[in-house]
mmCIF file of C-alpha atoms and ligand atoms in Angstrom:
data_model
loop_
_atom_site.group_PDB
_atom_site.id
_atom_site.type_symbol
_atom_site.label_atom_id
_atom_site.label_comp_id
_atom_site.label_asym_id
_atom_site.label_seq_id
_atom_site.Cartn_x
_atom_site.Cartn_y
_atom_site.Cartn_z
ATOM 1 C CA UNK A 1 -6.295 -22.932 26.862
ATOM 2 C CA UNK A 2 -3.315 -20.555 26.480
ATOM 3 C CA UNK A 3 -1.922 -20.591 23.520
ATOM 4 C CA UNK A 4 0.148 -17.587 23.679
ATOM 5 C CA UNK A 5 2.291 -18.811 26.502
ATOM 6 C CA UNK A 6 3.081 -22.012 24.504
ATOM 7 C CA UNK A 7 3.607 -20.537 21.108
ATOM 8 C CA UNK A 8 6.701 -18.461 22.587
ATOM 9 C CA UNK A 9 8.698 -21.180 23.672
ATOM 10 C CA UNK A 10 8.287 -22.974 20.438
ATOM 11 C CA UNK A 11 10.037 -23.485 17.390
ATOM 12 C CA UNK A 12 8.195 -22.007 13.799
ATOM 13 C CA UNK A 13 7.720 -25.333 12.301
ATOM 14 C CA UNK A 14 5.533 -25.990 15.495
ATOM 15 C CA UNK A 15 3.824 -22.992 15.584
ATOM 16 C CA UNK A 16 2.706 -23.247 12.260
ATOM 17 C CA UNK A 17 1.465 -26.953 13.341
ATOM 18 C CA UNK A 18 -0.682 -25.172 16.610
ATOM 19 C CA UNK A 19 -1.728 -22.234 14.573
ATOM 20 C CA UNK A 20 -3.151 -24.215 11.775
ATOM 21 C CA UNK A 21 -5.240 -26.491 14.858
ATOM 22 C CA UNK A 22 -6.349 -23.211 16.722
ATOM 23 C CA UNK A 23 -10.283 -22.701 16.625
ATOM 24 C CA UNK A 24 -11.450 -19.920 14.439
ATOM 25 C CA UNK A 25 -10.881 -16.656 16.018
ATOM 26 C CA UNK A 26 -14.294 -14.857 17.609
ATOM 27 C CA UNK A 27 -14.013 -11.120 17.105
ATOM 28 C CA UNK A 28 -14.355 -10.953 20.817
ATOM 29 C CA UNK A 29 -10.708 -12.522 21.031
ATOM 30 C CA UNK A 30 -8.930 -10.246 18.377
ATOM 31 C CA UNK A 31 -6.835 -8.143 19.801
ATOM 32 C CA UNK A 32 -7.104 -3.754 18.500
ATOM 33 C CA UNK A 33 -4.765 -4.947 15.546
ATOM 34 C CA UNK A 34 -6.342 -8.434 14.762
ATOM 35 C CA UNK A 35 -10.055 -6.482 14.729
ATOM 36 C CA UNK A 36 -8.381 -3.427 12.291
ATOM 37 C CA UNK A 37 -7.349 -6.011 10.412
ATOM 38 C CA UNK A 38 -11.060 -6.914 9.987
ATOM 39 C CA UNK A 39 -12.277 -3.661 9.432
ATOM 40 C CA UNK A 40 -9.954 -2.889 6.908
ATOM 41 C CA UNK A 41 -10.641 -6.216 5.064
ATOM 42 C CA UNK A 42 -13.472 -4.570 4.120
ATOM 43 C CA UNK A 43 -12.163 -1.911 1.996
ATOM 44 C CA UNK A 44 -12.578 -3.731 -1.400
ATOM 45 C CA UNK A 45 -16.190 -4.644 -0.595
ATOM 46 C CA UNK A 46 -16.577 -1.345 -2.028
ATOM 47 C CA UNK A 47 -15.102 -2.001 -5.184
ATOM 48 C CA UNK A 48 -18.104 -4.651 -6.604
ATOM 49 C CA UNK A 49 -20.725 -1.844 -6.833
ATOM 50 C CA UNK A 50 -21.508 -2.454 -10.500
ATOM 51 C CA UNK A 51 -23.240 0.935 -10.623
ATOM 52 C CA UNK A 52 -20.272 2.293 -9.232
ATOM 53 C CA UNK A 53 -18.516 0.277 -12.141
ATOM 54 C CA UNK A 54 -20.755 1.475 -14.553
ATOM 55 C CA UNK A 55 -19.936 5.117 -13.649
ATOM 56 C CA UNK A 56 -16.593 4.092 -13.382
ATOM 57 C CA UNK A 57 -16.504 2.893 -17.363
ATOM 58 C CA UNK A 58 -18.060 5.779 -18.019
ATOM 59 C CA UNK A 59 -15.301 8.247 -16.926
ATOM 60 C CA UNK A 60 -12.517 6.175 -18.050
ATOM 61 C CA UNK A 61 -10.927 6.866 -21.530
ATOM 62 C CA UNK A 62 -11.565 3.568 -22.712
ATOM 63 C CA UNK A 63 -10.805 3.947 -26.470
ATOM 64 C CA UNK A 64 -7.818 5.490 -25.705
ATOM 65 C CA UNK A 65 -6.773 3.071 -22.882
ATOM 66 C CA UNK A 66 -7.363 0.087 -25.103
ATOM 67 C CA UNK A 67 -5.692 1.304 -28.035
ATOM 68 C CA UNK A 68 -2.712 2.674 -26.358
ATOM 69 C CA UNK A 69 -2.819 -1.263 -24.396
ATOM 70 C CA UNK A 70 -3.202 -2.552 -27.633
ATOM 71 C CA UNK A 71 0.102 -1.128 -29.544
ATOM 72 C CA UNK A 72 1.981 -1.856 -26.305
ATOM 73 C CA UNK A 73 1.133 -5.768 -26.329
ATOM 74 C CA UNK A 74 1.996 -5.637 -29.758
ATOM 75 C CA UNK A 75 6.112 -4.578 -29.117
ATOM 76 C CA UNK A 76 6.010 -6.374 -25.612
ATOM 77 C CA UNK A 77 4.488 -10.130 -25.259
ATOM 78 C CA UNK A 78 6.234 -10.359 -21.913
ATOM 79 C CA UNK A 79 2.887 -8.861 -20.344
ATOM 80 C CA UNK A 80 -0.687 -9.502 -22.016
ATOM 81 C CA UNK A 81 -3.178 -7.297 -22.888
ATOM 82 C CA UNK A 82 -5.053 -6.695 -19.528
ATOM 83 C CA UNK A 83 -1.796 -5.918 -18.026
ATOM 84 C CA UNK A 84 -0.584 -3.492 -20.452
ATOM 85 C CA UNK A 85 -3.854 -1.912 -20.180
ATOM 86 C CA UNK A 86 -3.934 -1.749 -16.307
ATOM 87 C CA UNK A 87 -0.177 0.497 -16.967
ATOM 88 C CA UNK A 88 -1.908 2.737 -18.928
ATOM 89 C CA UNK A 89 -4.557 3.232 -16.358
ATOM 90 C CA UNK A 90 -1.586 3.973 -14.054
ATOM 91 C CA UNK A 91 -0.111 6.628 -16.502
ATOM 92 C CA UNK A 92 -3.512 8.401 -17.534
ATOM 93 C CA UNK A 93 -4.557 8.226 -13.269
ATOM 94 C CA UNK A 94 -1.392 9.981 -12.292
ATOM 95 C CA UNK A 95 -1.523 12.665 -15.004
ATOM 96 C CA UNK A 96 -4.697 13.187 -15.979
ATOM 97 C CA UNK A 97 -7.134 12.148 -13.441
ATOM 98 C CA UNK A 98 -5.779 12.521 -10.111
ATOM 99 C CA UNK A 99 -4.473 15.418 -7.788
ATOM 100 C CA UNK A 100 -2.356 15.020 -4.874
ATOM 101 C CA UNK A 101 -2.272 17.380 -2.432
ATOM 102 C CA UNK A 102 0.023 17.909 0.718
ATOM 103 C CA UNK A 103 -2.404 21.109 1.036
ATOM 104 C CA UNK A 104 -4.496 23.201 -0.987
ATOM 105 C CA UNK A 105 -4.026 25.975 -2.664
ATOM 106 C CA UNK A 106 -6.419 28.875 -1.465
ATOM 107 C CA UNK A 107 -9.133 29.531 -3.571
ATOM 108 C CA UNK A 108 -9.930 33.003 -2.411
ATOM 109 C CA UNK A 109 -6.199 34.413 -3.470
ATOM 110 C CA UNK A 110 -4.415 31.442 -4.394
ATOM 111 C CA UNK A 111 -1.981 31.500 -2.095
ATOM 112 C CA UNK A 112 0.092 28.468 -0.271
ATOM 113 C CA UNK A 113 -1.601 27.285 2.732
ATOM 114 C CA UNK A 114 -0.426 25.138 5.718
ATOM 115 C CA UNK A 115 -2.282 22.431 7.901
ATOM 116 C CA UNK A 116 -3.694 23.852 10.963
ATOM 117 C CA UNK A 117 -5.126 20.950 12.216
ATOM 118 C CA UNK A 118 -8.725 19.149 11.565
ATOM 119 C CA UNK A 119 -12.238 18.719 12.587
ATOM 120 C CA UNK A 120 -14.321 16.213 12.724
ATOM 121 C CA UNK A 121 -16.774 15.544 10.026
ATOM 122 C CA UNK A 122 -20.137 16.912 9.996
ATOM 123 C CA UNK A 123 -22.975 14.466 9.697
ATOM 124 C CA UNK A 124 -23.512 15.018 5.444
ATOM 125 C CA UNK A 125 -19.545 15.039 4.835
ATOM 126 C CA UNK A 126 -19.585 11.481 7.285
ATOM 127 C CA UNK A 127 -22.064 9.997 4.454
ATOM 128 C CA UNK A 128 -20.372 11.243 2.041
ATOM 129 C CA UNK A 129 -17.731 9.111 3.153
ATOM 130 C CA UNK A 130 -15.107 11.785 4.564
ATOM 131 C CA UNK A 131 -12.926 10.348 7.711
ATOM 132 C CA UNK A 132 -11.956 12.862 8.940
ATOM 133 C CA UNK A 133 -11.469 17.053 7.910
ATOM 134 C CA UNK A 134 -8.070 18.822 7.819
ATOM 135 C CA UNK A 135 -7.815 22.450 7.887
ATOM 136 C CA UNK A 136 -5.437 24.192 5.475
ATOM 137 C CA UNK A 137 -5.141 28.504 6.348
ATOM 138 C CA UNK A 138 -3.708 30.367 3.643
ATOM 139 C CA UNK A 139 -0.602 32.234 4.790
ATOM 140 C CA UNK A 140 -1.361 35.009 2.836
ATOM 141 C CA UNK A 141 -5.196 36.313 3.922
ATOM 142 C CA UNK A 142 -5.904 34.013 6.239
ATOM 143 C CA UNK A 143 -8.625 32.194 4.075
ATOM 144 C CA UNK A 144 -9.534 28.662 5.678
ATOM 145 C CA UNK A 145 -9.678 25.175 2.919
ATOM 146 C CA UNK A 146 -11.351 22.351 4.119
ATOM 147 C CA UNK A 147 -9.653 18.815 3.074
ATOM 148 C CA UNK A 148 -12.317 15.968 3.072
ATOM 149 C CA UNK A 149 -10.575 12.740 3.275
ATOM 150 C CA UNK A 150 -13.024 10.624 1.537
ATOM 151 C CA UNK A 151 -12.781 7.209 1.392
ATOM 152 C CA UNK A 152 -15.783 6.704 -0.562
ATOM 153 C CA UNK A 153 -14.807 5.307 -4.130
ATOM 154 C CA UNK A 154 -18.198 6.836 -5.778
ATOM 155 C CA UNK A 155 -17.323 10.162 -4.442
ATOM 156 C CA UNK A 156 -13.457 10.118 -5.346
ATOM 157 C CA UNK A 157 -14.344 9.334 -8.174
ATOM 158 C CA UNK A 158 -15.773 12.613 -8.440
ATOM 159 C CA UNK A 159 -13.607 14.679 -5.967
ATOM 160 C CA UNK A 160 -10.363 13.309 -7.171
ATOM 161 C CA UNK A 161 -8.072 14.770 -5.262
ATOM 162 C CA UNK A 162 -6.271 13.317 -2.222
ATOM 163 C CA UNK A 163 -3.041 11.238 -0.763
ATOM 164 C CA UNK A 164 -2.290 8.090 -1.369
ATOM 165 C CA UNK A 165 -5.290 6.620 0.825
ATOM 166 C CA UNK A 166 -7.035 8.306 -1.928
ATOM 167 C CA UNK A 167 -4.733 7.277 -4.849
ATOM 168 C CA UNK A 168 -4.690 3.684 -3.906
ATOM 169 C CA UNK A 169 -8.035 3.147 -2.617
ATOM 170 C CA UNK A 170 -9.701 4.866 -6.342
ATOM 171 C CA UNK A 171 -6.857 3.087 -8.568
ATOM 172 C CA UNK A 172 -7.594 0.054 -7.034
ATOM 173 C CA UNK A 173 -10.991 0.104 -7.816
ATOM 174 C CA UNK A 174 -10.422 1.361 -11.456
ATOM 175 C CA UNK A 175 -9.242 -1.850 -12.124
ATOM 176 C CA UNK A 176 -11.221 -4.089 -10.787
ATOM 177 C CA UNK A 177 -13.967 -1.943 -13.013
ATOM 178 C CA UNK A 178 -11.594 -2.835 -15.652
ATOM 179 C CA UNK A 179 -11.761 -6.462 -14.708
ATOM 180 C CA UNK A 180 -8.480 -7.113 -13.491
ATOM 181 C CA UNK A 181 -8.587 -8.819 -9.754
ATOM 182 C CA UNK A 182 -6.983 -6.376 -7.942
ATOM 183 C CA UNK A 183 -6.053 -6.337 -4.313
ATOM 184 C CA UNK A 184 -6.045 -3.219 -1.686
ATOM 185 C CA UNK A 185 -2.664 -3.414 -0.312
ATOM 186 C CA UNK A 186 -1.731 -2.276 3.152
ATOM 187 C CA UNK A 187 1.082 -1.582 5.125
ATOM 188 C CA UNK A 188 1.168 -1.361 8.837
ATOM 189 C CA UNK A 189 3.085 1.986 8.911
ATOM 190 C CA UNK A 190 1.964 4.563 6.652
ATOM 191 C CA UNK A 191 1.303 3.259 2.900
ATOM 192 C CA UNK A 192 -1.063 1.877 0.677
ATOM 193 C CA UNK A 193 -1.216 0.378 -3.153
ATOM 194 C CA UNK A 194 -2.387 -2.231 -4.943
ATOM 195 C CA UNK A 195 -1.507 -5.460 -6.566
ATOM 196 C CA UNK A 196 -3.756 -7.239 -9.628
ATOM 197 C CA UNK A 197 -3.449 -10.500 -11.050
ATOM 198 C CA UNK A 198 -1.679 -11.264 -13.813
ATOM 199 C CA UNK A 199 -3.030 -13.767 -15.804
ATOM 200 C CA UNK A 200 -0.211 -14.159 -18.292
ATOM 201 C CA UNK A 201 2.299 -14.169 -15.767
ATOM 202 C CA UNK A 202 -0.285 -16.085 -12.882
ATOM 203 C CA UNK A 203 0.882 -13.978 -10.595
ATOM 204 C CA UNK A 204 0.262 -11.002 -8.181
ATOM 205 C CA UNK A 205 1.727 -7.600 -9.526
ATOM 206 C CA UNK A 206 2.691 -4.702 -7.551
ATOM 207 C CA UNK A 207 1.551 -1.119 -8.772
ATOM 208 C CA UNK A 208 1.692 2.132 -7.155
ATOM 209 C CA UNK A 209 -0.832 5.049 -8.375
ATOM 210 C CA UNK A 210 1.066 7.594 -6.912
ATOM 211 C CA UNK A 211 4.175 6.526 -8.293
ATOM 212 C CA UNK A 212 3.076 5.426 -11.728
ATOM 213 C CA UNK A 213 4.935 2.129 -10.550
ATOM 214 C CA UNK A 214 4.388 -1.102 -11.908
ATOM 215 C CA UNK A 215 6.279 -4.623 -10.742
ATOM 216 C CA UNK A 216 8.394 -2.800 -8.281
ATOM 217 C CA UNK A 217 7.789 -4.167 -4.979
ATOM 218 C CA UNK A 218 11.098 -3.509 -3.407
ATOM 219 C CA UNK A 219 10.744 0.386 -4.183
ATOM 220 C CA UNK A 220 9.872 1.237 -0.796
ATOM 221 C CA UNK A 221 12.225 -0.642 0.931
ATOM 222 C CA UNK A 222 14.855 -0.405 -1.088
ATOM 223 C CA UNK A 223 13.918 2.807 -3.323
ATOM 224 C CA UNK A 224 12.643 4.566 -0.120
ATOM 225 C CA UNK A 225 14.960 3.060 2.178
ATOM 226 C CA UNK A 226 11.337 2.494 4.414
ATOM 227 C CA UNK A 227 10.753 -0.345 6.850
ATOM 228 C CA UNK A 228 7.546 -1.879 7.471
ATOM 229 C CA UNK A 229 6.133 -4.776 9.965
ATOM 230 C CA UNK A 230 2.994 -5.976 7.844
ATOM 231 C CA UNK A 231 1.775 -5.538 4.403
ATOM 232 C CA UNK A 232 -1.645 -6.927 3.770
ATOM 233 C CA UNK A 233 -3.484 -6.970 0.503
ATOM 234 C CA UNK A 234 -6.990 -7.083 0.803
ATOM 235 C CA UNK A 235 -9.858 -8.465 -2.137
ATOM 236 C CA UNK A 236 -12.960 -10.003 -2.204
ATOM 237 C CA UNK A 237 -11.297 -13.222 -2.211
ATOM 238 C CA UNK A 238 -9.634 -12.309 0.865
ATOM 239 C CA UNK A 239 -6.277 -11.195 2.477
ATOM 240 C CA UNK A 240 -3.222 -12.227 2.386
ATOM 241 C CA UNK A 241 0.153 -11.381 4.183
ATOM 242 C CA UNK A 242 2.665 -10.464 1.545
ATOM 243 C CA UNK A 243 5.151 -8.631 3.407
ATOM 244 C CA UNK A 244 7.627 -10.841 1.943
ATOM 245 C CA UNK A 245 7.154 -9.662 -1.751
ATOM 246 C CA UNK A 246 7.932 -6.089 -0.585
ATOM 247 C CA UNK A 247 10.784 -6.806 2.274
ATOM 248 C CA UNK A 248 13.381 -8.811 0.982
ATOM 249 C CA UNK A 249 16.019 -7.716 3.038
ATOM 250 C CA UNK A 250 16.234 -8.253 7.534
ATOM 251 C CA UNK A 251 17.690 -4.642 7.444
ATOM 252 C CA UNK A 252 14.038 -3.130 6.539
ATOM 253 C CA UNK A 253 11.954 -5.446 9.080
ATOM 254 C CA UNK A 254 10.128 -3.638 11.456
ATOM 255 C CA UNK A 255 9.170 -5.770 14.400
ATOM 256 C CA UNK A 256 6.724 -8.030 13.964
ATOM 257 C CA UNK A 257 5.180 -7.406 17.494
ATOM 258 C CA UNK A 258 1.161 -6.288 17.234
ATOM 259 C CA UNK A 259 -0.093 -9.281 16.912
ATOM 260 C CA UNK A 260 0.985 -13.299 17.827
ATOM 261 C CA UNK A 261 2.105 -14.938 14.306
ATOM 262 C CA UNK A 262 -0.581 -17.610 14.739
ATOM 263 C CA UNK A 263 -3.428 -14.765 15.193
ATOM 264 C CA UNK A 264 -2.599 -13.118 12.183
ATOM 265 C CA UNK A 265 -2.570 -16.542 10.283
ATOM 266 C CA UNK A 266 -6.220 -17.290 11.990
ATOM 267 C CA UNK A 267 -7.471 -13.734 11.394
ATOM 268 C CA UNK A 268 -6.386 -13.881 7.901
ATOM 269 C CA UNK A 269 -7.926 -17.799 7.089
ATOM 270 C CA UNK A 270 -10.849 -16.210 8.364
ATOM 271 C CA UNK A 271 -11.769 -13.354 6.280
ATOM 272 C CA UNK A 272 -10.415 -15.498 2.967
ATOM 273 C CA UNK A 273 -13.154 -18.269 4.416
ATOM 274 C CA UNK A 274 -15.875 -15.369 4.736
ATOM 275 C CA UNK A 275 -15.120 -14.202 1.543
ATOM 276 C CA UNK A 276 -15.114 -17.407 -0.345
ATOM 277 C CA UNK A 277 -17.851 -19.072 1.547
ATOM 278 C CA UNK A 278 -20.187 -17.924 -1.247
ATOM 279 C CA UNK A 279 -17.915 -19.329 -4.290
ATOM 280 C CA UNK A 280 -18.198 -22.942 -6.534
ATOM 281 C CA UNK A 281 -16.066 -25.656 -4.829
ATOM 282 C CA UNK A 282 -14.434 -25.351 -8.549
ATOM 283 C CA UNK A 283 -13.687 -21.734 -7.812
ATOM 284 C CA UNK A 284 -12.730 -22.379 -4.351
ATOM 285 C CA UNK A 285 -9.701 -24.872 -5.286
ATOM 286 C CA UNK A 286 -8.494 -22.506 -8.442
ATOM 287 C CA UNK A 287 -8.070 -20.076 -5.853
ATOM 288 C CA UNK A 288 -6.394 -22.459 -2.968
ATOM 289 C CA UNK A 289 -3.882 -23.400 -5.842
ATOM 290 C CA UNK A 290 -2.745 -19.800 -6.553
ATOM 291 C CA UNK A 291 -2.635 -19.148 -2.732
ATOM 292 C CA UNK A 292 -0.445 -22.232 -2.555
ATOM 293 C CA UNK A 293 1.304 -21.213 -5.727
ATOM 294 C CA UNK A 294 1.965 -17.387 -4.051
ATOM 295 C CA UNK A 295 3.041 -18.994 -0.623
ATOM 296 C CA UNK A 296 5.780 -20.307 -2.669
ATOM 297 C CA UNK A 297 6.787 -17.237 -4.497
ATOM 298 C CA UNK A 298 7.010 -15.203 -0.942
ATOM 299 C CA UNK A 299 8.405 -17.922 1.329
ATOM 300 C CA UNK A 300 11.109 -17.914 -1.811
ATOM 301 C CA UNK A 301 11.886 -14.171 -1.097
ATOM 302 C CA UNK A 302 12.718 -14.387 2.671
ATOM 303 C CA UNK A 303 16.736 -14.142 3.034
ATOM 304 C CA UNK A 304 17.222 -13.699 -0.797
ATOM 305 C CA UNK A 305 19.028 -10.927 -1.187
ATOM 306 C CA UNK A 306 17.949 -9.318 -4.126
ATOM 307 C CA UNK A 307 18.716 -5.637 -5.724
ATOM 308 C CA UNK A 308 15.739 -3.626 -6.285
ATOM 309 C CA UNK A 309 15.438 -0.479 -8.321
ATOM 310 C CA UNK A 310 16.674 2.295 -6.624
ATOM 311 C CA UNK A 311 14.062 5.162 -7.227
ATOM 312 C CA UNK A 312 13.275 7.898 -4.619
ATOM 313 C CA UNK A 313 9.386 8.723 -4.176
ATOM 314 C CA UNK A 314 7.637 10.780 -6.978
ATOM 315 C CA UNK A 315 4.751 11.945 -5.396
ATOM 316 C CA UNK A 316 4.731 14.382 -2.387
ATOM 317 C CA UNK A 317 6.418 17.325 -1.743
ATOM 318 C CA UNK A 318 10.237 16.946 -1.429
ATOM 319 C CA UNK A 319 10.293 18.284 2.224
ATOM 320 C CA UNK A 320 7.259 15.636 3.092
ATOM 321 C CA UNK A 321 8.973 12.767 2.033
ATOM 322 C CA UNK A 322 12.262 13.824 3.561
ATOM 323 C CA UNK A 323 10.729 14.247 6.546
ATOM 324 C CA UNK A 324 9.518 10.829 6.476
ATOM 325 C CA UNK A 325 12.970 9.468 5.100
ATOM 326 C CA UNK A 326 11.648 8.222 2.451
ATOM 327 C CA UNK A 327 13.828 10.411 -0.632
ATOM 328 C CA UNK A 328 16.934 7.612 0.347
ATOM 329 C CA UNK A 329 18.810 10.788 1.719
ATOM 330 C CA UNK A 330 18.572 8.865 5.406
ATOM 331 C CA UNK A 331 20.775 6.192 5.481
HETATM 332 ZN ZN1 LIG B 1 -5.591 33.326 0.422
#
């Protein structure tokens, strides 16, 4: 049966009704998006290595992190403990642990460098877990850098250097090694971050590793004056569409067009079923609560016209995030 002919002539309220009888989606069915969506679901699969964690524990400043946590819970009870503590991850990642890089400096005379384009990866750098290889020559002797982009936690852990594919996908796994739940969040267009759970607030936080940002979700709409289709965030518990937490006004909507709204839904259901299949019944329904819980908080959102914090991006080079209109300087 068609579906997608019927959906279109219907009202929400109705397609909600068909999408929630539609059989689960084969891959086979998915269309390019729906099957990305898959792939990247994957992402935080990563992120339950408990060697990797181990490693992980041992890089961290832990003393330091917990103390610092520590003193801050003491003069703010708004956040607990594990929350304060995840901030000062965020501070210590963007100053002391991370790099970014729009392109690197050359290490025979230290001169600037500019992209000249990228190859692809050989068959070691591929298991090391770089996507792809961008060339950087140095304007002044014509040195060539290679730029791994690794997505490989174990080795950025290591590497630590990168944009924020890098940023996001390392921070993100810092604190689930931490033991925060933590989600790998995704936007259709060009960003990633993350989100963890609150458990003195029970609820999903928004944080930013390349912007030291923490419960700011309209700061790339509003703050970057950036419109985005679909924000996903992706866990081991599975994905979610929360789009809504981070566009709260129509005038940053981007088209909602790469996939039918009923896919998505079925697409999504299915990777939070694979990912839960192997959970207690008890676990299961804690879980189904907070979804139910969090539908509430972003169906809230939608036409709510609320200020955010204007603040114009941190990381990247001024010209970069000009050039992607992102400093609020576009209108
Ligand atoms: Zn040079």
């Amino acid at each position: 049966m068609d579906y997608s002919s019927l959906v279109s002539r219907v009202s929400a309220k109705a397609k909600n009704i068909i999408s929630s009888r539609l059989p689960g989606l084969q891959t086979s069915e998915l269309n390019a998006f729906g099957q990305t969506l898959k792939s990247l679901s994957e992402t935080p699969l990563a992120y339950e290595d408990s060697h990797l964690q181990d490693k992980a524990l041992e890089i961290l400043p832990l003393e330091r992190l917990y103390s610092e946590a520590e003193e801050d819970a003491q003069k703010d009870k708004i956040w607990g403990l594990q929350d304060h503590l995840i901030r000062r991850l965020l501070r210590w990642f963007k100053h002391d642990f991370f790099t970014w890089v729009n392109t690197l400096p050359c290490t025979k005379c230290n001169g600037n460098t500019v992209s000249v384009g990228a190859r692809r990866p050989t068959y070691q750098e591929r298991l090391d877990g770089a996507g792809n290889i961008e060339i950087h020559r140095c304007q002044a002797c014509g040195h060539t850098e290679d730029f791994p982009r690794y997505n490989k936690v174990g080795i950025l852990l290591e590497y630590r250097k990168g944009r924020c594919g890098e940023w996001a996908n390392c921070f993100t796994f810092l604190c689930r090694a931490l033991g925060s739940r933590s989600r790998w969040v995704w936007n259709a267009e060009d960003h990633v971050w993350t989100e963890v759970y609150s458990e003195t607030q029970q609820r999903w936080v928004h944080c930013d590793a390349c912007e030291e940002a923490w419960d700011n979700p309209t700061l790339y709409s509003q703050g970057w004056n950036k419109k985005m289709s679909y924000v996903i965030g992706f866990s081991t518990e599975g994905a979610t569409d929360v789009t809504n937490r981070y566009i709260r006004k129509d005038e940053y909507a981007l088209p909602r067009n790469k996939i039918s709204e009923p896919q998505l839904k079925s697409v999504l259901n299915e990777i939070k079923h694979t990912r839960r299949s192997l959970i207690s019944p008890e676990e299961k329904q804690a879980l189904q609560d907070q979804d139910e819980k969090e539908f509430l908080e972003l169906a809230n959102y939608q036409g709510l016209l609320k200020s955010g914090i204007m603040a114009p991006r941190e990381s990247g080079a001024g010209e970069w995030t000009k050039a992607r209109g992102e400093d609020g300087s576009v209108p």
